[in-house]
mmCIF file of C-alpha atoms in Angstrom:
data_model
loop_
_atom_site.group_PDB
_atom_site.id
_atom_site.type_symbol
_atom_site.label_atom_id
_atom_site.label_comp_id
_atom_site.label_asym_id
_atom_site.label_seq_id
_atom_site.Cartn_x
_atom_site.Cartn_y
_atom_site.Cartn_z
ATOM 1 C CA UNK L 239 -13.353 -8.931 -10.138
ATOM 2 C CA UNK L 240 -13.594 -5.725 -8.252
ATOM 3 C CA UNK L 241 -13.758 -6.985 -5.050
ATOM 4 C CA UNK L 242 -10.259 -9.291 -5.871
ATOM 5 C CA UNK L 243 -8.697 -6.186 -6.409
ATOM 6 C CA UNK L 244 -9.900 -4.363 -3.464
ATOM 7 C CA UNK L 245 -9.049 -7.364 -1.644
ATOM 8 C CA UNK L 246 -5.554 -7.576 -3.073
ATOM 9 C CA UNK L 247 -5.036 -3.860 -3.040
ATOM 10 C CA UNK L 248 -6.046 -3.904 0.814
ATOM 11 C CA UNK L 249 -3.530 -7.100 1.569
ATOM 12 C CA UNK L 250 -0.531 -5.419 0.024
ATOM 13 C CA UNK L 251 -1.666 -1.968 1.650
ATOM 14 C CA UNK L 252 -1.614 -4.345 5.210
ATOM 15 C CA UNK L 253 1.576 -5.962 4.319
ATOM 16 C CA UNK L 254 3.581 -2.641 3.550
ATOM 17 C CA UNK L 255 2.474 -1.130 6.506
ATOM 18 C CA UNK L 256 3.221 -4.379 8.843
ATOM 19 C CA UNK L 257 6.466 -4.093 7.300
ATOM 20 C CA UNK L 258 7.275 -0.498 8.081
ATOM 21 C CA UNK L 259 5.991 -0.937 11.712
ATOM 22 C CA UNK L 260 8.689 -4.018 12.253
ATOM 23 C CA UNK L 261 11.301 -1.980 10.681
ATOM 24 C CA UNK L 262 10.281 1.385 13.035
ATOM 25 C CA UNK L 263 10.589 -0.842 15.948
ATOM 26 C CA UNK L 264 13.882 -2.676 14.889
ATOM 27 C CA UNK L 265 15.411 0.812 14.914
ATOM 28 C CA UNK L 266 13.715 1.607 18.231
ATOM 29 C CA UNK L 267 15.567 -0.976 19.454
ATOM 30 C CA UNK L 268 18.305 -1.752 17.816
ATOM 31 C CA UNK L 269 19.225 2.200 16.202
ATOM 32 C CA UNK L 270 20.140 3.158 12.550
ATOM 33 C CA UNK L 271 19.531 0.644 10.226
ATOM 34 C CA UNK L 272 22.499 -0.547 7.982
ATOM 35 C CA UNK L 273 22.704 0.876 4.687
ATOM 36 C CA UNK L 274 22.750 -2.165 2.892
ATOM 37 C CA UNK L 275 19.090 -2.545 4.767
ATOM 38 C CA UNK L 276 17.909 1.416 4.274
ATOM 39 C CA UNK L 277 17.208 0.860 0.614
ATOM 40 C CA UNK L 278 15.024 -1.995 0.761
ATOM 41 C CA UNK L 279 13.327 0.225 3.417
ATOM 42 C CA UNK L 280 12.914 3.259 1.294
ATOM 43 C CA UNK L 281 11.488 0.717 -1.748
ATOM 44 C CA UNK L 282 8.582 -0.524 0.806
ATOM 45 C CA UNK L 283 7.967 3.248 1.763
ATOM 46 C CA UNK L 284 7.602 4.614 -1.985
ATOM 47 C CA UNK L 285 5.716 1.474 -3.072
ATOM 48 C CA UNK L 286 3.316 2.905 -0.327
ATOM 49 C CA UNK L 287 3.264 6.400 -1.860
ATOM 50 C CA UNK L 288 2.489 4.475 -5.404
ATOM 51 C CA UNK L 289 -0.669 2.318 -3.535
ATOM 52 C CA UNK L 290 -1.952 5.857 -2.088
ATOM 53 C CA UNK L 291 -1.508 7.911 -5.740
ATOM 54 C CA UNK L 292 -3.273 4.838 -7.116
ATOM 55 C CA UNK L 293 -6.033 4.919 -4.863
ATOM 56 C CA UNK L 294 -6.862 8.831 -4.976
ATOM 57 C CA UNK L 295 -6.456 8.658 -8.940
ATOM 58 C CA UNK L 296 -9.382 6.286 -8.453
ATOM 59 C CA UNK L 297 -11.255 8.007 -6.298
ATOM 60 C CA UNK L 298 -11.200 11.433 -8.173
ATOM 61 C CA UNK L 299 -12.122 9.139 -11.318
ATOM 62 C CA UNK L 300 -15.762 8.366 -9.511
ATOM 63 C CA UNK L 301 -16.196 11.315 -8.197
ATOM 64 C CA UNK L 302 -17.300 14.608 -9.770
ATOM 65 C CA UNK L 303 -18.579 18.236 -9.126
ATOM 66 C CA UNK L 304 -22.458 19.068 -10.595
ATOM 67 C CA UNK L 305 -20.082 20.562 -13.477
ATOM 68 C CA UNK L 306 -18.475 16.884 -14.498
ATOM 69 C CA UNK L 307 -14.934 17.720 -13.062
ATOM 70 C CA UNK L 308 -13.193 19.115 -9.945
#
């Protein structure tokens, strides 16, 4: 069941990013986004920052000092 996670966890990880990449370009090309458009944006970005939390909170959860913590 791990590895389904992992898996999953990695394919939404990919997807968010692929996501912000198209939406860098667009304004590359095409300038400001519209506002109606920024706040969809700014969902993807912090749903990012929740994947990343997520992940360190796991990784400090397996690992630990010769003392059992930090």
């Amino acid at each position: 069941m791990t590895d389904k996670q992992q898996d999953s966890g990695a394919e939404e990880w990919d997807n968010l990013l692929s996501h912000l990449r198209q939406i860098r370009e667009q304004v590359r090309q095409q300038g400001p986004l519209p506002d109606h458009e920024k706040q969809e944006v700014a969902n993807v970005f912090h749903r990012g920052l929740e994947l990343l939390e997520n992940q360190v909170r796991d990784m400090e959860g397996g690992l630990r000092g010769s003392s059992g913590r930090w």
